[in-house]
Structures are given as structure tokens and as C-alpha cells.
Coordinates of C-alpha atoms in Angstrom, one line a residue:
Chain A
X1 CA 125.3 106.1 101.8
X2 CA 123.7 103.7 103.8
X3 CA 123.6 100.2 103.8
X4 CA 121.4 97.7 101.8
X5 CA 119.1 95.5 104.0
X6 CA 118.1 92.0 102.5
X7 CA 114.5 90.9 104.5
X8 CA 113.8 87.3 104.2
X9 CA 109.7 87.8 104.9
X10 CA 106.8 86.9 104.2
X11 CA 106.3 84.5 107.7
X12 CA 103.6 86.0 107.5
X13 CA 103.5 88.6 104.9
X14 CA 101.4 90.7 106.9
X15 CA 104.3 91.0 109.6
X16 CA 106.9 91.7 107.0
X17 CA 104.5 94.6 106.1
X18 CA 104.2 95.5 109.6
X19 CA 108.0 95.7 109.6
X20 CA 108.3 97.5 106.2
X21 CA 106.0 99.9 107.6
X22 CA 107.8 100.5 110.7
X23 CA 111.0 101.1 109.0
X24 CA 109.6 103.7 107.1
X25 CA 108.1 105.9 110.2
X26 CA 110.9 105.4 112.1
X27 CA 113.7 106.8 109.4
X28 CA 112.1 110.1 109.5
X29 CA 112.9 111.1 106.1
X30 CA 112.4 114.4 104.3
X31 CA 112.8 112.8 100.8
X32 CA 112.9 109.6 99.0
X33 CA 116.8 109.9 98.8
X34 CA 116.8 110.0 102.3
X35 CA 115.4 106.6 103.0
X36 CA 117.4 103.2 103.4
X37 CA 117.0 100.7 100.4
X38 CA 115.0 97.5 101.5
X39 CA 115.6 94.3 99.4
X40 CA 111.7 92.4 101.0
X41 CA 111.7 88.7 99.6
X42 CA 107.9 88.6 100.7
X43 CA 107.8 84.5 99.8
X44 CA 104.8 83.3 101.7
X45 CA 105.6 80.3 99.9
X46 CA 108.0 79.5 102.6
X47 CA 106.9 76.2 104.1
X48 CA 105.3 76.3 107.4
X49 CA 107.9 76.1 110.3
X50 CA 105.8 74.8 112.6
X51 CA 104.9 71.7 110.6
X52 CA 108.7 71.1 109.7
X53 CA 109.5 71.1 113.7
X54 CA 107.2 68.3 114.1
X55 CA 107.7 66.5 111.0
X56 CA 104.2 67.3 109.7
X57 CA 106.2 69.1 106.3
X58 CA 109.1 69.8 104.5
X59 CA 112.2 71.8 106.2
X60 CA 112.0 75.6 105.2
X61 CA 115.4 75.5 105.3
X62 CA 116.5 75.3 101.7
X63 CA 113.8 77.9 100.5
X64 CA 115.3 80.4 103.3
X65 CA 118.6 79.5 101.7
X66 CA 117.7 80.4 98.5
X67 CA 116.3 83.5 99.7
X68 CA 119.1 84.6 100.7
X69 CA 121.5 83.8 98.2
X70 CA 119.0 86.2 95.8
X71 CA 119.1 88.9 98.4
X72 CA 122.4 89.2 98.0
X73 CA 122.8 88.6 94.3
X74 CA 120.3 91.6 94.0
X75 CA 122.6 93.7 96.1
X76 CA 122.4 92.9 100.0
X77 CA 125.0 93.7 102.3
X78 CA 123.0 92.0 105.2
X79 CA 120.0 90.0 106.2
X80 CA 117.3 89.8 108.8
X81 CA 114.4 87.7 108.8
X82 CA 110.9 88.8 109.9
X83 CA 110.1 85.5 111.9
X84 CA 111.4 84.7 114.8
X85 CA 110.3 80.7 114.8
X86 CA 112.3 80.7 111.4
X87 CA 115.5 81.4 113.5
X88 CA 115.7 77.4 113.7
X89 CA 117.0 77.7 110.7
X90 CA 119.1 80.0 110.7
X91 CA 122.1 78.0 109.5
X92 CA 120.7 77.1 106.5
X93 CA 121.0 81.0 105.7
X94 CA 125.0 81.5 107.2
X95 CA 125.8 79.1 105.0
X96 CA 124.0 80.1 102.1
X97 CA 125.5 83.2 101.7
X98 CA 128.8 85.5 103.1
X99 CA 126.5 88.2 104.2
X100 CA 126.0 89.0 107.6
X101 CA 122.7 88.0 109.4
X102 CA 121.1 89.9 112.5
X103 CA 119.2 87.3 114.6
X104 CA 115.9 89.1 115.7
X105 CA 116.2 86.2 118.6
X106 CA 119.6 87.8 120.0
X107 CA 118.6 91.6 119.1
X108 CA 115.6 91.0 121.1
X109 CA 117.2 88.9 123.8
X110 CA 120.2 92.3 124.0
X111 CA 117.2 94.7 123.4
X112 CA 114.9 93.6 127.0
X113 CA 118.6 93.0 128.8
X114 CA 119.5 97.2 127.6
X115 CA 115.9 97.9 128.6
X116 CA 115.2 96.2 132.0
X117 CA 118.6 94.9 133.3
X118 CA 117.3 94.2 137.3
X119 CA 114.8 91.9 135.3
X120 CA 115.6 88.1 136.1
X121 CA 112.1 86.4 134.8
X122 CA 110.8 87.3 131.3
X123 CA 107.6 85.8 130.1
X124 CA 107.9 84.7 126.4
X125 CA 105.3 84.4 123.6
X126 CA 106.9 82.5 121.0
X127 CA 105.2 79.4 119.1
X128 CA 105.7 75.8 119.9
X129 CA 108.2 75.7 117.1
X130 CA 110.0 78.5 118.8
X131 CA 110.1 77.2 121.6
X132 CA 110.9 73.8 121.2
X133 CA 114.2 75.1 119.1
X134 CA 115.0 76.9 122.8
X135 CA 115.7 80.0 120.7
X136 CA 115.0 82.6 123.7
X137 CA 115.4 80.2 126.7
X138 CA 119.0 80.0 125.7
X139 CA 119.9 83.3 124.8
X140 CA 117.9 84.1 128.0
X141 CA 119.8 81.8 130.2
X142 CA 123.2 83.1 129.4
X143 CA 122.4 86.5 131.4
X144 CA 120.9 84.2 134.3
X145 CA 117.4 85.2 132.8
X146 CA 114.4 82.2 133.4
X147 CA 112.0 82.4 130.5
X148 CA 108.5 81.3 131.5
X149 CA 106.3 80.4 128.2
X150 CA 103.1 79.3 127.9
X151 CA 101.8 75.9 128.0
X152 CA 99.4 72.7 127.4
X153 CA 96.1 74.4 126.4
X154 CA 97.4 78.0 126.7
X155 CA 100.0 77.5 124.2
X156 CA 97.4 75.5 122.1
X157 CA 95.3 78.4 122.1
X158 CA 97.9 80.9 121.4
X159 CA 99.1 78.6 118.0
X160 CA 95.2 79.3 116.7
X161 CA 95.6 82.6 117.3
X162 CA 98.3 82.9 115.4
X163 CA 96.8 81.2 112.6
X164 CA 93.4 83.6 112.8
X165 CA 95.9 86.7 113.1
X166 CA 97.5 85.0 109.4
X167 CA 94.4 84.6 108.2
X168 CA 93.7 88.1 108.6
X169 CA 91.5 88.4 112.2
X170 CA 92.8 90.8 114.3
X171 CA 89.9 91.9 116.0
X172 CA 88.9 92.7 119.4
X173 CA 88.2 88.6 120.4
X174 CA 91.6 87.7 119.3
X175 CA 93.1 90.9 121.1
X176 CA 91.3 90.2 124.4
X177 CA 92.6 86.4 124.1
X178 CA 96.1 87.3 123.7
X179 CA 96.0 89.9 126.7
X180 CA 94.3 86.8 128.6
X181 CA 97.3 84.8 127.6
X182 CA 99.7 87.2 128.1
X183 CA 98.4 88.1 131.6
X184 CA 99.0 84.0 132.5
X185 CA 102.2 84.8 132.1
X186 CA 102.6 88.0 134.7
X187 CA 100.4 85.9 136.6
X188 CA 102.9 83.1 136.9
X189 CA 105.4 85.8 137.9
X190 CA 106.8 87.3 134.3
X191 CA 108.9 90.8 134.9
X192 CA 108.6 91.7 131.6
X193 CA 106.6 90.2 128.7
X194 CA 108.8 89.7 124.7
X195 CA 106.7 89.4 122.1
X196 CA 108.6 86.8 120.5
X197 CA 106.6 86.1 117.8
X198 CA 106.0 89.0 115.1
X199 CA 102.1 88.5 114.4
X200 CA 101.7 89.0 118.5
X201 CA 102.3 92.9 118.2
X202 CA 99.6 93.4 115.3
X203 CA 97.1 92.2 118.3
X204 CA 99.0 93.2 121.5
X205 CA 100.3 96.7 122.7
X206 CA 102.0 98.0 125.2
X207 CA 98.8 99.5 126.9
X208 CA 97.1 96.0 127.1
X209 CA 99.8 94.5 129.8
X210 CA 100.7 96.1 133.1
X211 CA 104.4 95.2 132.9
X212 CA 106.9 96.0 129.9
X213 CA 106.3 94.8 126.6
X214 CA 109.0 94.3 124.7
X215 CA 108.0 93.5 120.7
X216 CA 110.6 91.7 119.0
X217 CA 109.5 93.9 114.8
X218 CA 110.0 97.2 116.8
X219 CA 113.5 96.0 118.5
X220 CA 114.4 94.5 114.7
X221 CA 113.8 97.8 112.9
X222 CA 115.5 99.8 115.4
X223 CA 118.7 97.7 114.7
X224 CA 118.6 97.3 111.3
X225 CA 118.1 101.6 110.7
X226 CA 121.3 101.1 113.3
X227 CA 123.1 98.7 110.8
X228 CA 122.3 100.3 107.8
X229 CA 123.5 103.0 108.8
X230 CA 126.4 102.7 110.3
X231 CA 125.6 103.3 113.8
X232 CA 126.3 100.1 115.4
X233 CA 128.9 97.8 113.9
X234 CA 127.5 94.3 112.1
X235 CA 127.5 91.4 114.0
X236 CA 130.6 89.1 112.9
X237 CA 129.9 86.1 111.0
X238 CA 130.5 82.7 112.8
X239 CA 132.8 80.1 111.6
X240 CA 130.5 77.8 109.4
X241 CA 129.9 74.8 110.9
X242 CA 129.5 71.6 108.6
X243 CA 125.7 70.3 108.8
Chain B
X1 CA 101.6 78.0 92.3
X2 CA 101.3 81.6 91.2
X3 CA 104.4 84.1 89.2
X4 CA 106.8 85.6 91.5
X5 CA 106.6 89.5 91.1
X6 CA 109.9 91.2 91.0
X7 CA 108.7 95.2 92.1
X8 CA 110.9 98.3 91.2
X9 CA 110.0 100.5 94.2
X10 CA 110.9 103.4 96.8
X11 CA 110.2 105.7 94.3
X12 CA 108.8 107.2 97.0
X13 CA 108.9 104.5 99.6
X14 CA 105.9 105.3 101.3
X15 CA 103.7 104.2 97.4
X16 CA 105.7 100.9 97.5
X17 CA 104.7 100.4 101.0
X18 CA 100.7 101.4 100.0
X19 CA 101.5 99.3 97.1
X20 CA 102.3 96.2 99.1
X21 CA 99.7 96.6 101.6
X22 CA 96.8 97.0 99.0
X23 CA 98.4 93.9 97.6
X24 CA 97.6 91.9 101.0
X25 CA 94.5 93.4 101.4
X26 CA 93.0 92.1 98.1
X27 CA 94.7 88.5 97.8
X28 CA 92.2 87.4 100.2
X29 CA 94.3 84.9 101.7
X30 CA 93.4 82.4 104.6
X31 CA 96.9 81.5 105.3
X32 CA 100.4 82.3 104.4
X33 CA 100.8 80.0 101.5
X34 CA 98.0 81.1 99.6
X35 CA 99.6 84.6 99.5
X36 CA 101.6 85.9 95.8
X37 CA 105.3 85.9 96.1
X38 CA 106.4 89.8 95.5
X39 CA 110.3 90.6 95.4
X40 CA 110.7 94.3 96.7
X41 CA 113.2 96.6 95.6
X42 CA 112.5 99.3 97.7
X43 CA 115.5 101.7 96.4
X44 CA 115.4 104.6 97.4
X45 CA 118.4 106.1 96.2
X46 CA 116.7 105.9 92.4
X47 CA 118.0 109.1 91.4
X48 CA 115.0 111.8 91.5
X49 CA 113.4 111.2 87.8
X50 CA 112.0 115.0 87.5
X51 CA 115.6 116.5 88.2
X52 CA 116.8 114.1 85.3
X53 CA 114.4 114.6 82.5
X54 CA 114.8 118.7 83.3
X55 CA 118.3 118.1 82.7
X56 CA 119.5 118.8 86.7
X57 CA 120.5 115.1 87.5
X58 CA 121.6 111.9 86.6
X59 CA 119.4 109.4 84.7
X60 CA 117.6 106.7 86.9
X61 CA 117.8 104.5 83.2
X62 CA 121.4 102.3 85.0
X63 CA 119.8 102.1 88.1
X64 CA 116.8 101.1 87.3
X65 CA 118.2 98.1 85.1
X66 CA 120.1 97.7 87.7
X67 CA 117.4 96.6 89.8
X68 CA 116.0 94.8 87.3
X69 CA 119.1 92.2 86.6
X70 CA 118.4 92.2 90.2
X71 CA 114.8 91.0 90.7
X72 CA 115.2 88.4 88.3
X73 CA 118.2 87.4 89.6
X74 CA 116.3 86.6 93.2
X75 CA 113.6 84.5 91.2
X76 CA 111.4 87.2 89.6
X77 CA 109.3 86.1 86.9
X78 CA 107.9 89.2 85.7
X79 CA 108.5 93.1 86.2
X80 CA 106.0 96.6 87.7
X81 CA 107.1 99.1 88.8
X82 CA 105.5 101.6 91.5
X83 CA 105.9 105.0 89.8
X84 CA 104.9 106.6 87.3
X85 CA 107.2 109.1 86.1
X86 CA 109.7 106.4 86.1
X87 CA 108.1 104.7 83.1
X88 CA 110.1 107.3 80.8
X89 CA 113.0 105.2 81.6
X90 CA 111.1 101.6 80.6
X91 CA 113.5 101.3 77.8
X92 CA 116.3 100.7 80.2
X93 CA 114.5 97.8 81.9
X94 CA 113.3 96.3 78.8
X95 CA 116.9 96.0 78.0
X96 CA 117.9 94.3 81.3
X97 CA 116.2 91.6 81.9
X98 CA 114.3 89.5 79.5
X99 CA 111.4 89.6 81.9
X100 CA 108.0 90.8 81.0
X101 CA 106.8 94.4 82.3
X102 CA 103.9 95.7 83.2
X103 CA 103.6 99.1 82.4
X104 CA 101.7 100.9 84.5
X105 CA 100.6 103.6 82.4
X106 CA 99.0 101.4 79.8
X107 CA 97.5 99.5 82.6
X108 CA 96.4 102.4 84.0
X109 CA 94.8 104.0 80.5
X110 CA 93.4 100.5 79.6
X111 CA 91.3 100.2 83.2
X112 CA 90.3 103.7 82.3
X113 CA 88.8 102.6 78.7
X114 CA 87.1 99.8 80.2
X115 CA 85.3 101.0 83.4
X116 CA 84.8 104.3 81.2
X117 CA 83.6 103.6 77.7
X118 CA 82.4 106.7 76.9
X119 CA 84.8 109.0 78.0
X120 CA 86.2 111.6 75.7
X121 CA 88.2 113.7 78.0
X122 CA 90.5 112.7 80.9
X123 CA 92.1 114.9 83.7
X124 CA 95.4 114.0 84.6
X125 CA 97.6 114.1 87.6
X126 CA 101.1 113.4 87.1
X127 CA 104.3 115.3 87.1
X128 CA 105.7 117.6 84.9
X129 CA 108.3 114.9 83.8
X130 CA 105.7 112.6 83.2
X131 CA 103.8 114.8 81.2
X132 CA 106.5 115.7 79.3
X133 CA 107.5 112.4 78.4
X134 CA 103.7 112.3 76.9
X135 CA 103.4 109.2 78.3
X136 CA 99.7 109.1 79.4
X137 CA 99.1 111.6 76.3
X138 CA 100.1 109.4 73.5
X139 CA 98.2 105.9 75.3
X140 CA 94.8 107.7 75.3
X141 CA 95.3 109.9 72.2
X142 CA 95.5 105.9 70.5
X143 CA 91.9 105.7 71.6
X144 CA 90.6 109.3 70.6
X145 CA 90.5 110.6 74.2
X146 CA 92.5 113.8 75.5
X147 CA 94.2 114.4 78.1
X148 CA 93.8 118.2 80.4
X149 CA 96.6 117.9 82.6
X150 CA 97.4 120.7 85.2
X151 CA 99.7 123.5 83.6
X152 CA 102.1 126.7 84.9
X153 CA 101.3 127.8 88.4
X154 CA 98.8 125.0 89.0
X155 CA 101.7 122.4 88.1
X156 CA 104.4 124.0 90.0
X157 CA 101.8 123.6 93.0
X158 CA 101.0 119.8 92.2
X159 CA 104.8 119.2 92.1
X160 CA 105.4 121.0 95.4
X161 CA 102.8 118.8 97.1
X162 CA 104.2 115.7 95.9
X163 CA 107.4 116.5 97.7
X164 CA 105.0 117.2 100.9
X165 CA 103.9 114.1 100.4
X166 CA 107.3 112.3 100.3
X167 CA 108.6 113.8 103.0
X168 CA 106.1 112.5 105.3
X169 CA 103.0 115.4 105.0
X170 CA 99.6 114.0 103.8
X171 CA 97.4 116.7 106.6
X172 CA 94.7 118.1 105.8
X173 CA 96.1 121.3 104.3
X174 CA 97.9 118.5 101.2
X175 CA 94.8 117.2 100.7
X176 CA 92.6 120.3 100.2
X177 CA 94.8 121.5 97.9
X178 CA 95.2 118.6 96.3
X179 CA 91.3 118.3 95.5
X180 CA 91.6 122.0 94.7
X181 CA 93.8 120.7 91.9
X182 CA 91.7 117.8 90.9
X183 CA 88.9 120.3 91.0
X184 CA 90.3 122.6 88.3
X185 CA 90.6 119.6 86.0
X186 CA 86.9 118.7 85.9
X187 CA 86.0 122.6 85.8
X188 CA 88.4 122.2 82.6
X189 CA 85.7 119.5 80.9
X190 CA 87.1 116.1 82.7
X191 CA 85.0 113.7 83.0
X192 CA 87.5 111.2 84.7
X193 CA 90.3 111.9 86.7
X194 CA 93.2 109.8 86.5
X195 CA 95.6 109.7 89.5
X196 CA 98.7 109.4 87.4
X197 CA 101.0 109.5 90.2
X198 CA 101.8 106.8 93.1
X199 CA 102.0 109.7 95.6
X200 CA 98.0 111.4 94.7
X201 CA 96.5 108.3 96.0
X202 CA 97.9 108.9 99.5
X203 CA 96.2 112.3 99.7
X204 CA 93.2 112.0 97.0
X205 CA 89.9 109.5 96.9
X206 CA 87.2 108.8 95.0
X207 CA 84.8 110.5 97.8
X208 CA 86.9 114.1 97.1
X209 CA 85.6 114.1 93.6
X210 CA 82.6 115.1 91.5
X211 CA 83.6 112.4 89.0
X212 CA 85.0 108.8 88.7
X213 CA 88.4 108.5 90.1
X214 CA 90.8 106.3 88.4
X215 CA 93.5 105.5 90.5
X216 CA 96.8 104.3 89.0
X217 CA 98.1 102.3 92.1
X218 CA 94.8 100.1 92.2
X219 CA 94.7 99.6 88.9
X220 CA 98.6 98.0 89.2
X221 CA 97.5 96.0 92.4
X222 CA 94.8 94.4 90.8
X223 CA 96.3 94.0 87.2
X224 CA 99.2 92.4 89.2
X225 CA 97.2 89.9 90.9
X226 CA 95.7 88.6 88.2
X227 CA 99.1 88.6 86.3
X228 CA 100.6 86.3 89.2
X229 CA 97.9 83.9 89.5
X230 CA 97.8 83.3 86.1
X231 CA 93.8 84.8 85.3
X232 CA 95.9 86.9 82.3
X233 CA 98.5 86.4 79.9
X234 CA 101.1 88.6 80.8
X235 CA 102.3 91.3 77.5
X236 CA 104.4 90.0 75.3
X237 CA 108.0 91.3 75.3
X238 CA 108.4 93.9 72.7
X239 CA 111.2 93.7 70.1
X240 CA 113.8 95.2 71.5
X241 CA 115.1 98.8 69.7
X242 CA 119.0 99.8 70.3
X243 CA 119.3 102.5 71.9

């Protein structure tokens, strides 16, 4: 019997579907029984991250709270989050609930470290948000790893892709603009590329860059098949820090 | 602010996941926020609802209310479910939660009433549990219109390629058969199909077909919509009868 997953999603709902999705191919089941069960709070009512980090909007932090709290009313034995900018607020979900949470940020971070471990410059696309919080750069910098992100008019350009890619554009312009971006990046000396942000892999592949692409939704369903079933033990829960 | 939707799914996974994707693709939306709030149970381990009703398995009725106390525990504010066959077992949501449900099947026969006016005969495809729970048989006999459904040798094959389906199989050879199936129907005096089963959809369309195809997962997708946003009143609870 395997393990309940609670998804906080919905940051962007297409992504969360995009993860769903993924789960499903990569659990190679014969039958329905066979499957793991997936508690998905799709909430796209989930207020805009990027606007709370520069106090354009209201914190998402209690709505992730409450989130979780029904994820594991309704049965979850642990949580990840399909959005890896939300991760700034991760503490609001620890101490919202006793469940463990999987951080897509230090899966990923574990994930390109297992995959390329001569690699000592990793190119990062991650939202401002993201990268204001210093998610990656400081899960990165623990190993000795620099993380080189976009910037100025780049990284202004990449936060209207992201909003087209919402908004349901993920044709060949915005495709060719994040290889452009991404190629910046390799340019400026990037090892290997994360896509740290989960609407970049619904526009970006592996074939589009000329060094590894490492896509944070494929490393987060890997690990949560891992978790649910029992494969790899959960990560331990912190001590809860007072806010 | 539109009604949060509390889904029973996995029943198979791979519906719920067609489910939730139609869902995006016809909200529209130009940003997150403008996106319907669905809760997913996407359980997997409902127990198999042919095996039960045949007597060879344990009811899905506690799991499914289950689920239920669930979803509205995590915010729901009203109840579908992705599957069909499972609607023999409504009784044991009903009296779980004190949410409105959608049903499905009366969705489903009301779309086909309204698009189809002067339809006297419908083909259905649903499972042998399904049919025997007369569920589809009893919601158009209301209206004067009967229901051909598949029978004997042609069912057992419909049932087989169901379980083709869930485990992953919708090639070419499922879906010929399949519209062989569909084809028998209309040779039998159909003049609608109805796609009574979440699983046809993924191997059946309307271009297959000599006649209109209703299919039952569009019909909930849409119905649903309009449910959340408010553009119909949802159905009144029914009095609840002991069981």
C-alpha cells in the first residue's frame, strides 16, 4: 500500500496538470489499483507570489497553509508543492500541518548534484520572486555550486513569458525566446541549465539546449513515486521555528 | 469568486487526468486567478466497482464516502465524480457529506435530451455493472427513449477493452474495436451514441461515428463549469432515505 500524496497546485494549474500527468506515465500501471492516490488542491486562487515578494499583494502564505491543513484532513501523509517560487513560503505549510513536506527546491538542488557531480556552475531559471528568496543560490552554495540567473531585461523578459505560458501561449515565439534566454545563460558559462520554474518545461526541452537540462516537475515526480512508495525514506521534519 | 469543486477520481486515473485537462482547456483563462478551484481525489485504490456489484469484491460505497467527508473537509463546496459505474454507489456519498452532487448520468441523459430532441433510441456504452444498475436505463426511460446497450459476447469484449484502456493501451487495435462496438449499436437502430463510460472517450470520437456522439466526460466538464461559476443552480439535495 502505498502512500498518499497531498499536492498543493494550482501555481499555475496548467503545471500541476503537467505534474499530474507525469505521475501517471511514469508509475507504469497495469490497473487502476496499481496507481498511487493523489490528493491535487488545484487552487489557482492562490495569490500571486510574485506580487507578495514585492509587496504589490497579499502573502500566499496563509491560503498555502490552509491548503495544507485540508490535504491532510482528507487523508495526506505528505506534501509537495507544484511551484517552486511558492517555496518562500514554505514555513507557512511546516507549521500548518505535522506532515512531511518535500521541497521541489532541495529535490532539485540533490537531483542536478546525483546527475552531474563535476558540475561547479549551474545556470538557473527561476522568477524574480524565486530568486530574490535565494531559494537555489543557497541550496546551491552549500555543495560549492555558483548559480548564474538571469538578469535586468533578460529576467524581465523571462517574467512575461511566464505570464503568456499562464495564460495559455506556449507556442513556437515563446519556445524560441526561452531557448534564447536560456542559451544567455551557457553563454555566460552555465554547466548545466535547472529549470527552476515549473511552467519553463511546458516550453523548453532537453533537445533545445546543448548542455544538461535539468526540469525541476520531472525531478518532483520522480521523488514523490519514490516517497509514496516507500523507496526512499521521507525527509524528517524540522523543528518549527516560531515566526 | 467561483464554487470550489471537490472531484471523486482515479476511477481510472488516466479519466480524472482527461477530466482535469478538458477542465483547463475550456475555462479560458488569461491568468491563474481566473481559473475554478477543483479538489482532486485521485484514489486509486477505490475498490474495482464491476467486481463488487458481480458479487467478487468489496463495496467502493465506505470508500467513496470516505472521500467525500474528505473533499468537503479541504473546502469543497459541491461534489462529481469521474466514473460512471460508480454512480451505483451515489447513495453512500449522499450520506456523507451534505454537499450537493452532480450526478453524471443525469447530466449526461439531460445534455442528450437537449442537443437531441427528437431522439427515440440511444446506444449505450457502459459496463456491465452500470447497466445492471439500470442507471442510464431508468433516466431516459423517464423521457420515453430506450436504451440498446451492447449484450453477451459483444459486452464481455467492451469490458475487456476497458481494462486495455486502464492499463495504459489506447492503440489503434482498442480503438477499432471499440468503433466496431459503437458500430453494432447504430446497426441496432441508435440514433445517438452515448459514451457512458469515462474510459470510451479516450479511445472513441465523434469523427469514428455515423451518428452524434454524446460524450459523458464533456458533458461533466462543461456542466461543472457552469456549476462553479455560478451560470446554474446547483440540484438540490435530495431527502435523504436510510439505508
Amino acid at each position: 500500500m502505498s502512500k498518499t500524496v497531498g499536492v498543493l497546485g494550482g501555481m499555475g494549474p496548467e503545471t500541476t496538470l503537467d505534474f499530474f500527468a507525469k505521475v501517471l506515465r511514469q508509475t507504469g500501471a497495469s490497473s487502476d489499483q496499481e496507481h498511487v492516490r493523489l490528493l491535487i488542491d488545484n487552487n489557482p486562487g492562490v495569490p500571486d507570489r510574485n506580487a507578495a515578494l514585492t509587496g504589490q499583494g497579499q502573502s500566499p502564505g496563509p491560503v498555502l497553509a490552509q491548503m495544507a491543513r485540508g490535504l491532510q484532513a482528507s487523508g495526506a501523509e505528505f506534501l509537495v508543492m507544484v511551484c517552486n517560487t511558492a517555496h518562500a513560503f514554505q514555513e507557512d505549510i511546516l507549521n500548518a500541518t505535522t506532515l512531511p513536506f518535500v521541497s521541489l527546491i532541495e529535490e532539485t538542488c540533490s537531483a542536478v548534484l546525483r546527475q552531474q557531480p563535476e558540475c561547479r556552475t549551474i545556470g538557473l531559471l527561476a522568477t524574480s520572486t524565486c530568486l530574490s528568496a535565494g531559494l537555489y543560490q543557497s541550496a546551491f552554495a552549500l555543495h560549492g555550486v555558483v548559480t548564474l540567473a538571469l538578469e535586468d531585461s533578460a529576467l524581465t523578459q523571462f517574467m512575461a513569458l511566464l505570464y503568456r505560458i499562464k495564460a495559455g501561449d506556449i507556442g513556437p515565439e515563446v519556445r524560441a525566446q526561452m531557448r534564447d534566454l536560456a542559451l544567455q545563460l551557457v553563454d555566460s558559462g552555465a554547466e548545466v541549465l535547472v529549470a527552476g520554474c515549473t511552467e519553463v518545461p511546458l516550453v523548453l526541452g532537453a533537445q533545445d539546449v546543448p548542455v544538461p537540462l535539468v526540469n525541476s516537475t520531472d525531478v518532483l515526480v520522480e521523488r514523490t513515486l519514490q516517497y509514496a512508495r516507500g523507496f526512499a525514506p521521507l525527509p524528517e521534519r524540522r523543528v518549527e521555528i516560531a515566526q
